[in-house]
Amino acid sequence: MSHAHAIRLKNMVIIALVVLATINLQATEACLTHDYNVVINNGLPPDSPDPLKLHCRSKNDDLGYHELQVNQNFTWSFCESLLYNTLFTCDVSWGRAYQGFQAFNSKNQGMCDGGLCLWQPRSDGIYFKGLEYPYFLKKFDWLFGRP
């Protein structure tokens, strides 16, 4: 093999490795399944003395504890599992009121058709809005006391 041929071969291998690395990087940034955005908006009254406290998590991801002021959002995005078994649950509390709910469940993914699940805790309960529900629909009442 000539020296010039070896250099060309080496350059082709380097270019191929760069292309493969770029493709791999793009694949890790893109979803192989559907991607979803979940938003929890604090819809409590403006004069509310207590913030909305929340904790959301899945089997693989703990999104931490958060306190939202009125009209503040907590948002996260994710790719649905290849096994279509993604489940995110949230516990929310406001003063003595609390509620736990499934913010996203692959079994009910049609609720979030189009990739957006919008939850809004209000003074009388927890509301949901998605493409199937063009208006906020009350899904849960508050429970009182402590779990």
Short mmCIF file of N, CA and C in Angstrom, two decimals:
data_model
loop_
_atom_site.label_atom_id
_atom_site.label_comp_id
_atom_site.label_asym_id
_atom_site.label_seq_id
_atom_site.Cartn_x
_atom_site.Cartn_y
_atom_site.Cartn_z
N MET A 1 0.85 -1.16 0.00
CA MET A 1 0.00 0.00 0.00
C MET A 1 0.90 1.23 0.00
N SER A 2 0.61 2.16 -0.90
CA SER A 2 1.43 3.36 -0.99
C SER A 2 1.14 4.30 0.18
N HIS A 3 2.09 5.16 0.42
CA HIS A 3 1.95 6.13 1.52
C HIS A 3 0.75 7.06 1.28
N ALA A 4 0.55 7.51 0.07
CA ALA A 4 -0.58 8.40 -0.26
C ALA A 4 -1.91 7.68 -0.05
N HIS A 5 -1.96 6.41 -0.43
CA HIS A 5 -3.19 5.63 -0.25
C HIS A 5 -3.49 5.44 1.24
N ALA A 6 -2.47 5.21 2.04
CA ALA A 6 -2.65 5.04 3.48
C ALA A 6 -3.16 6.33 4.13
N ILE A 7 -2.66 7.47 3.68
CA ILE A 7 -3.12 8.76 4.21
C ILE A 7 -4.58 8.99 3.84
N ARG A 8 -4.95 8.69 2.59
CA ARG A 8 -6.35 8.84 2.16
C ARG A 8 -7.26 7.93 2.98
N LEU A 9 -6.83 6.70 3.19
CA LEU A 9 -7.62 5.75 3.98
C LEU A 9 -7.78 6.25 5.42
N LYS A 10 -6.69 6.76 5.99
CA LYS A 10 -6.74 7.29 7.35
C LYS A 10 -7.72 8.47 7.42
N ASN A 11 -7.67 9.38 6.44
CA ASN A 11 -8.58 10.53 6.42
C ASN A 11 -10.03 10.09 6.27
N MET A 12 -10.28 9.07 5.47
CA MET A 12 -11.64 8.56 5.29
C MET A 12 -12.16 7.97 6.60
N VAL A 13 -11.31 7.26 7.32
CA VAL A 13 -11.71 6.68 8.60
C VAL A 13 -12.03 7.78 9.60
N ILE A 14 -11.21 8.83 9.63
CA ILE A 14 -11.46 9.95 10.54
C ILE A 14 -12.79 10.63 10.20
N ILE A 15 -13.04 10.86 8.93
CA ILE A 15 -14.30 11.48 8.51
C ILE A 15 -15.48 10.59 8.89
N ALA A 16 -15.35 9.29 8.67
CA ALA A 16 -16.43 8.36 9.01
C ALA A 16 -16.70 8.38 10.52
N LEU A 17 -15.64 8.43 11.33
CA LEU A 17 -15.82 8.49 12.78
C LEU A 17 -16.51 9.78 13.21
N VAL A 18 -16.15 10.89 12.59
CA VAL A 18 -16.80 12.17 12.91
C VAL A 18 -18.28 12.12 12.54
N VAL A 19 -18.59 11.57 11.37
CA VAL A 19 -19.99 11.45 10.94
C VAL A 19 -20.77 10.56 11.90
N LEU A 20 -20.20 9.41 12.28
CA LEU A 20 -20.88 8.51 13.21
C LEU A 20 -21.08 9.16 14.58
N ALA A 21 -20.09 9.89 15.05
CA ALA A 21 -20.22 10.58 16.33
C ALA A 21 -21.33 11.63 16.27
N THR A 22 -21.42 12.34 15.15
CA THR A 22 -22.47 13.35 14.99
C THR A 22 -23.85 12.70 14.96
N ILE A 23 -23.97 11.60 14.24
CA ILE A 23 -25.25 10.89 14.18
C ILE A 23 -25.63 10.39 15.57
N ASN A 24 -24.68 9.83 16.30
CA ASN A 24 -24.94 9.33 17.65
C ASN A 24 -25.37 10.47 18.58
N LEU A 25 -24.71 11.62 18.48
CA LEU A 25 -25.07 12.77 19.31
C LEU A 25 -26.49 13.22 19.01
N GLN A 26 -26.85 13.28 17.73
CA GLN A 26 -28.21 13.69 17.36
C GLN A 26 -29.23 12.67 17.85
N ALA A 27 -28.89 11.39 17.80
CA ALA A 27 -29.83 10.35 18.24
C ALA A 27 -30.10 10.44 19.73
N THR A 28 -29.09 10.83 20.51
CA THR A 28 -29.32 10.94 21.95
C THR A 28 -30.16 12.17 22.29
N GLU A 29 -30.21 13.16 21.40
CA GLU A 29 -30.99 14.36 21.65
C GLU A 29 -32.41 14.24 21.11
N ALA A 30 -32.69 13.24 20.32
CA ALA A 30 -34.01 13.08 19.72
C ALA A 30 -34.71 11.87 20.34
N CYS A 31 -36.02 11.92 20.33
CA CYS A 31 -36.80 10.81 20.86
C CYS A 31 -37.00 9.75 19.79
N LEU A 32 -36.89 8.51 20.21
CA LEU A 32 -37.23 7.41 19.31
C LEU A 32 -38.72 7.12 19.39
N THR A 33 -39.35 7.60 20.45
CA THR A 33 -40.80 7.47 20.63
C THR A 33 -41.37 8.88 20.62
N HIS A 34 -42.47 9.09 21.31
CA HIS A 34 -43.07 10.43 21.39
C HIS A 34 -42.41 11.23 22.50
N ASP A 35 -42.32 12.54 22.28
CA ASP A 35 -41.84 13.41 23.35
C ASP A 35 -43.03 14.17 23.92
N TYR A 36 -42.97 14.43 25.22
CA TYR A 36 -44.07 15.07 25.94
C TYR A 36 -43.55 16.20 26.79
N ASN A 37 -44.41 17.17 27.01
CA ASN A 37 -44.16 18.28 27.93
C ASN A 37 -45.29 18.29 28.94
N VAL A 38 -44.93 18.31 30.21
CA VAL A 38 -45.91 18.39 31.28
C VAL A 38 -45.71 19.73 31.98
N VAL A 39 -46.80 20.44 32.17
CA VAL A 39 -46.76 21.74 32.84
C VAL A 39 -47.72 21.70 34.02
N ILE A 40 -47.23 22.12 35.17
CA ILE A 40 -48.10 22.32 36.33
C ILE A 40 -48.10 23.82 36.60
N ASN A 41 -49.27 24.42 36.48
CA ASN A 41 -49.43 25.86 36.66
C ASN A 41 -50.19 26.12 37.95
N ASN A 42 -49.64 26.97 38.81
CA ASN A 42 -50.31 27.32 40.05
C ASN A 42 -51.47 28.27 39.74
N GLY A 43 -52.68 27.72 39.74
CA GLY A 43 -53.88 28.50 39.47
C GLY A 43 -54.63 28.90 40.73
N LEU A 44 -53.93 28.92 41.86
CA LEU A 44 -54.56 29.28 43.13
C LEU A 44 -54.87 30.78 43.15
N PRO A 45 -55.74 31.21 44.05
CA PRO A 45 -56.12 32.63 44.10
C PRO A 45 -54.92 33.55 44.35
N PRO A 46 -54.95 34.75 43.77
CA PRO A 46 -53.83 35.69 43.94
C PRO A 46 -53.53 36.05 45.39
N ASP A 47 -54.54 36.00 46.24
CA ASP A 47 -54.33 36.36 47.65
C ASP A 47 -54.00 35.15 48.52
N SER A 48 -53.64 34.04 47.88
CA SER A 48 -53.33 32.82 48.61
C SER A 48 -52.10 33.02 49.50
N PRO A 49 -52.23 32.77 50.81
CA PRO A 49 -51.08 32.95 51.70
C PRO A 49 -50.05 31.83 51.57
N ASP A 50 -50.47 30.67 51.06
CA ASP A 50 -49.57 29.52 50.97
C ASP A 50 -49.16 29.26 49.53
N PRO A 51 -47.88 28.92 49.30
CA PRO A 51 -47.47 28.52 47.96
C PRO A 51 -47.98 27.11 47.65
N LEU A 52 -47.98 26.76 46.40
CA LEU A 52 -48.28 25.39 45.99
C LEU A 52 -46.98 24.60 46.11
N LYS A 53 -47.00 23.51 46.85
CA LYS A 53 -45.82 22.66 46.99
C LYS A 53 -46.04 21.42 46.16
N LEU A 54 -45.00 20.98 45.47
CA LEU A 54 -45.16 19.78 44.64
C LEU A 54 -43.89 18.97 44.58
N HIS A 55 -44.10 17.69 44.33
CA HIS A 55 -43.01 16.73 44.15
C HIS A 55 -43.46 15.75 43.08
N CYS A 56 -42.73 15.74 41.96
CA CYS A 56 -43.06 14.85 40.84
C CYS A 56 -41.90 13.90 40.59
N ARG A 57 -42.25 12.68 40.15
CA ARG A 57 -41.21 11.67 39.93
C ARG A 57 -41.74 10.54 39.05
N SER A 58 -40.78 9.81 38.50
CA SER A 58 -41.07 8.56 37.80
C SER A 58 -40.19 7.49 38.43
N LYS A 59 -40.23 6.31 37.87
CA LYS A 59 -39.38 5.23 38.39
C LYS A 59 -37.90 5.60 38.24
N ASN A 60 -37.57 6.33 37.17
CA ASN A 60 -36.18 6.63 36.87
C ASN A 60 -35.76 8.06 37.19
N ASP A 61 -36.71 8.97 37.33
CA ASP A 61 -36.38 10.38 37.51
C ASP A 61 -37.16 10.99 38.67
N ASP A 62 -36.43 11.55 39.62
CA ASP A 62 -37.06 12.33 40.69
C ASP A 62 -36.84 13.79 40.33
N LEU A 63 -37.92 14.51 40.09
CA LEU A 63 -37.83 15.90 39.64
C LEU A 63 -37.69 16.89 40.79
N GLY A 64 -37.65 16.40 42.01
CA GLY A 64 -37.39 17.24 43.16
C GLY A 64 -38.64 17.89 43.74
N TYR A 65 -38.41 18.62 44.81
CA TYR A 65 -39.48 19.34 45.52
C TYR A 65 -39.46 20.80 45.06
N HIS A 66 -40.64 21.35 44.84
CA HIS A 66 -40.74 22.72 44.33
C HIS A 66 -41.87 23.46 45.04
N GLU A 67 -41.71 24.76 45.14
CA GLU A 67 -42.77 25.65 45.63
C GLU A 67 -43.07 26.65 44.53
N LEU A 68 -44.35 26.73 44.15
CA LEU A 68 -44.76 27.65 43.09
C LEU A 68 -45.61 28.76 43.67
N GLN A 69 -45.32 29.98 43.27
CA GLN A 69 -46.17 31.11 43.61
C GLN A 69 -47.33 31.13 42.60
N VAL A 70 -48.32 31.95 42.85
CA VAL A 70 -49.49 32.04 41.97
C VAL A 70 -49.04 32.36 40.54
N ASN A 71 -49.60 31.61 39.58
CA ASN A 71 -49.34 31.71 38.14
C ASN A 71 -47.94 31.24 37.73
N GLN A 72 -47.17 30.72 38.63
CA GLN A 72 -45.85 30.19 38.29
C GLN A 72 -46.01 28.76 37.77
N ASN A 73 -45.13 28.35 36.84
CA ASN A 73 -45.17 27.02 36.24
C ASN A 73 -44.00 26.17 36.68
N PHE A 74 -44.23 24.87 36.73
CA PHE A 74 -43.16 23.88 36.80
C PHE A 74 -43.35 23.01 35.56
N THR A 75 -42.30 22.87 34.75
CA THR A 75 -42.40 22.19 33.46
C THR A 75 -41.28 21.17 33.33
N TRP A 76 -41.59 20.03 32.71
CA TRP A 76 -40.54 19.10 32.35
C TRP A 76 -40.92 18.41 31.04
N SER A 77 -39.89 17.93 30.36
CA SER A 77 -40.05 17.24 29.08
C SER A 77 -39.37 15.89 29.16
N PHE A 78 -39.86 14.95 28.39
CA PHE A 78 -39.28 13.62 28.41
C PHE A 78 -39.69 12.88 27.14
N CYS A 79 -38.97 11.82 26.86
CA CYS A 79 -39.31 10.90 25.78
C CYS A 79 -39.99 9.69 26.42
N GLU A 80 -41.05 9.26 25.81
CA GLU A 80 -41.75 8.09 26.32
C GLU A 80 -40.86 6.86 26.20
N SER A 81 -40.97 5.97 27.15
CA SER A 81 -40.19 4.74 27.17
C SER A 81 -40.46 3.90 25.92
N LEU A 82 -39.46 3.18 25.47
CA LEU A 82 -39.64 2.28 24.33
C LEU A 82 -40.66 1.19 24.64
N LEU A 83 -40.85 0.89 25.92
CA LEU A 83 -41.82 -0.13 26.34
C LEU A 83 -43.21 0.48 26.57
N TYR A 84 -43.33 1.77 26.36
CA TYR A 84 -44.61 2.49 26.56
C TYR A 84 -45.17 2.23 27.96
N ASN A 85 -44.29 2.40 28.96
CA ASN A 85 -44.72 2.22 30.35
C ASN A 85 -44.29 3.39 31.23
N THR A 86 -44.19 4.56 30.63
CA THR A 86 -43.78 5.75 31.38
C THR A 86 -44.89 6.20 32.32
N LEU A 87 -44.52 6.50 33.55
CA LEU A 87 -45.47 6.97 34.54
C LEU A 87 -44.81 8.04 35.40
N PHE A 88 -45.37 9.24 35.41
CA PHE A 88 -44.95 10.31 36.30
C PHE A 88 -46.08 10.59 37.26
N THR A 89 -45.78 10.58 38.55
CA THR A 89 -46.78 10.93 39.56
C THR A 89 -46.34 12.22 40.25
N CYS A 90 -47.33 12.95 40.73
CA CYS A 90 -47.05 14.19 41.46
C CYS A 90 -47.88 14.22 42.73
N ASP A 91 -47.28 14.71 43.78
CA ASP A 91 -47.97 15.03 45.02
C ASP A 91 -47.95 16.54 45.14
N VAL A 92 -49.13 17.13 45.32
CA VAL A 92 -49.22 18.58 45.48
C VAL A 92 -49.90 18.88 46.81
N SER A 93 -49.50 20.00 47.41
CA SER A 93 -50.16 20.42 48.65
C SER A 93 -50.26 21.94 48.67
N TRP A 94 -51.29 22.40 49.37
CA TRP A 94 -51.56 23.82 49.51
C TRP A 94 -52.15 24.02 50.90
N GLY A 95 -51.36 24.53 51.81
CA GLY A 95 -51.81 24.61 53.20
C GLY A 95 -52.07 23.21 53.72
N ARG A 96 -53.29 22.95 54.19
CA ARG A 96 -53.66 21.62 54.70
C ARG A 96 -54.22 20.71 53.61
N ALA A 97 -54.43 21.24 52.41
CA ALA A 97 -54.99 20.45 51.31
C ALA A 97 -53.86 19.73 50.57
N TYR A 98 -54.16 18.52 50.11
CA TYR A 98 -53.17 17.77 49.34
C TYR A 98 -53.88 16.85 48.34
N GLN A 99 -53.11 16.39 47.37
CA GLN A 99 -53.63 15.43 46.39
C GLN A 99 -52.45 14.80 45.67
N GLY A 100 -52.56 13.54 45.34
CA GLY A 100 -51.59 12.84 44.52
C GLY A 100 -52.27 12.43 43.22
N PHE A 101 -51.55 12.50 42.11
CA PHE A 101 -52.16 12.13 40.83
C PHE A 101 -51.09 11.71 39.84
N GLN A 102 -51.54 11.05 38.79
CA GLN A 102 -50.65 10.65 37.70
C GLN A 102 -50.62 11.80 36.69
N ALA A 103 -49.50 12.48 36.63
CA ALA A 103 -49.36 13.60 35.69
C ALA A 103 -49.21 13.10 34.27
N PHE A 104 -48.62 11.90 34.12
CA PHE A 104 -48.53 11.25 32.81
C PHE A 104 -48.49 9.75 33.01
N ASN A 105 -49.29 9.05 32.22
CA ASN A 105 -49.30 7.59 32.23
C ASN A 105 -49.41 7.14 30.78
N SER A 106 -48.46 6.33 30.31
CA SER A 106 -48.50 5.86 28.92
C SER A 106 -49.82 5.22 28.56
N LYS A 107 -50.47 4.59 29.53
CA LYS A 107 -51.75 3.94 29.26
C LYS A 107 -52.84 4.95 28.92
N ASN A 108 -52.66 6.20 29.34
CA ASN A 108 -53.64 7.26 29.07
C ASN A 108 -53.03 8.38 28.24
N GLN A 109 -52.04 8.05 27.42
CA GLN A 109 -51.30 9.08 26.71
C GLN A 109 -52.16 9.90 25.76
N GLY A 110 -53.31 9.36 25.34
CA GLY A 110 -54.19 10.10 24.45
C GLY A 110 -54.66 11.41 25.06
N MET A 111 -54.70 11.46 26.39
CA MET A 111 -55.09 12.71 27.06
C MET A 111 -54.13 13.82 26.69
N CYS A 112 -52.87 13.47 26.49
CA CYS A 112 -51.83 14.46 26.20
C CYS A 112 -51.49 14.45 24.72
N ASP A 113 -52.41 14.03 23.90
CA ASP A 113 -52.17 13.95 22.46
C ASP A 113 -51.63 15.28 21.97
N GLY A 114 -50.61 15.22 21.16
CA GLY A 114 -49.96 16.44 20.72
C GLY A 114 -48.77 16.78 21.61
N GLY A 115 -48.60 16.00 22.66
CA GLY A 115 -47.41 16.13 23.48
C GLY A 115 -47.48 17.09 24.66
N LEU A 116 -48.66 17.69 24.93
CA LEU A 116 -48.75 18.64 26.04
C LEU A 116 -49.77 18.17 27.06
N CYS A 117 -49.34 18.10 28.32
CA CYS A 117 -50.23 17.79 29.45
C CYS A 117 -50.17 19.00 30.37
N LEU A 118 -51.29 19.66 30.57
CA LEU A 118 -51.32 20.87 31.39
C LEU A 118 -52.21 20.64 32.61
N TRP A 119 -51.60 20.75 33.79
CA TRP A 119 -52.31 20.58 35.06
C TRP A 119 -52.36 21.91 35.78
N GLN A 120 -53.50 22.17 36.43
CA GLN A 120 -53.64 23.44 37.15
C GLN A 120 -54.37 23.23 38.48
N PRO A 121 -53.64 23.18 39.58
CA PRO A 121 -54.29 23.17 40.88
C PRO A 121 -54.99 24.52 41.12
N ARG A 122 -56.25 24.45 41.54
CA ARG A 122 -57.04 25.64 41.86
C ARG A 122 -57.57 25.48 43.28
N SER A 123 -58.28 26.46 43.76
CA SER A 123 -58.76 26.43 45.14
C SER A 123 -59.75 25.29 45.39
N ASP A 124 -60.44 24.81 44.35
CA ASP A 124 -61.43 23.74 44.54
C ASP A 124 -60.98 22.38 44.02
N GLY A 125 -59.73 22.25 43.54
CA GLY A 125 -59.26 20.95 43.08
C GLY A 125 -58.19 21.07 42.00
N ILE A 126 -57.91 19.92 41.37
CA ILE A 126 -56.86 19.82 40.36
C ILE A 126 -57.53 19.69 38.99
N TYR A 127 -57.14 20.54 38.06
CA TYR A 127 -57.73 20.57 36.72
C TYR A 127 -56.71 20.12 35.69
N PHE A 128 -57.23 19.60 34.56
CA PHE A 128 -56.38 19.12 33.47
C PHE A 128 -56.87 19.71 32.15
N LYS A 129 -55.91 19.98 31.27
CA LYS A 129 -56.23 20.43 29.92
C LYS A 129 -55.22 19.79 28.97
N GLY A 130 -55.72 19.19 27.91
CA GLY A 130 -54.90 18.61 26.86
C GLY A 130 -55.65 18.76 25.56
N LEU A 131 -55.15 18.15 24.50
CA LEU A 131 -55.84 18.30 23.22
C LEU A 131 -57.21 17.65 23.23
N GLU A 132 -57.36 16.55 23.99
CA GLU A 132 -58.68 15.91 24.09
C GLU A 132 -59.64 16.77 24.90
N TYR A 133 -59.09 17.60 25.77
CA TYR A 133 -59.88 18.47 26.63
C TYR A 133 -59.46 19.91 26.34
N PRO A 134 -60.14 20.60 25.42
CA PRO A 134 -59.70 21.95 25.06
C PRO A 134 -59.92 22.97 26.17
N TYR A 135 -60.72 22.62 27.17
CA TYR A 135 -60.95 23.50 28.32
C TYR A 135 -60.52 22.75 29.56
N PHE A 136 -60.17 23.48 30.60
CA PHE A 136 -59.79 22.83 31.84
C PHE A 136 -60.95 22.02 32.39
N LEU A 137 -60.65 20.79 32.77
CA LEU A 137 -61.63 19.86 33.31
C LEU A 137 -61.17 19.45 34.71
N LYS A 138 -62.06 19.56 35.67
CA LYS A 138 -61.69 19.17 37.04
C LYS A 138 -61.54 17.66 37.10
N LYS A 139 -60.36 17.21 37.57
CA LYS A 139 -60.07 15.78 37.66
C LYS A 139 -60.06 15.28 39.11
N PHE A 140 -59.65 16.12 40.06
CA PHE A 140 -59.52 15.69 41.44
C PHE A 140 -59.94 16.79 42.40
N ASP A 141 -60.57 16.39 43.50
CA ASP A 141 -60.83 17.29 44.61
C ASP A 141 -59.61 17.27 45.53
N TRP A 142 -59.44 18.32 46.31
CA TRP A 142 -58.42 18.33 47.33
C TRP A 142 -58.82 17.38 48.46
N LEU A 143 -57.85 16.76 49.07
CA LEU A 143 -58.04 16.02 50.31
C LEU A 143 -57.52 16.92 51.42
N PHE A 144 -58.04 16.74 52.63
CA PHE A 144 -57.63 17.63 53.72
C PHE A 144 -57.04 16.85 54.87
N GLY A 145 -56.14 17.48 55.60
CA GLY A 145 -55.39 16.82 56.64
C GLY A 145 -54.00 16.53 56.09
N ARG A 146 -53.44 15.46 56.47
CA ARG A 146 -52.13 15.02 55.95
C ARG A 146 -52.21 13.54 55.63
N PRO A 147 -51.60 13.14 54.51
CA PRO A 147 -51.63 11.71 54.15
C PRO A 147 -50.89 10.84 55.14
#
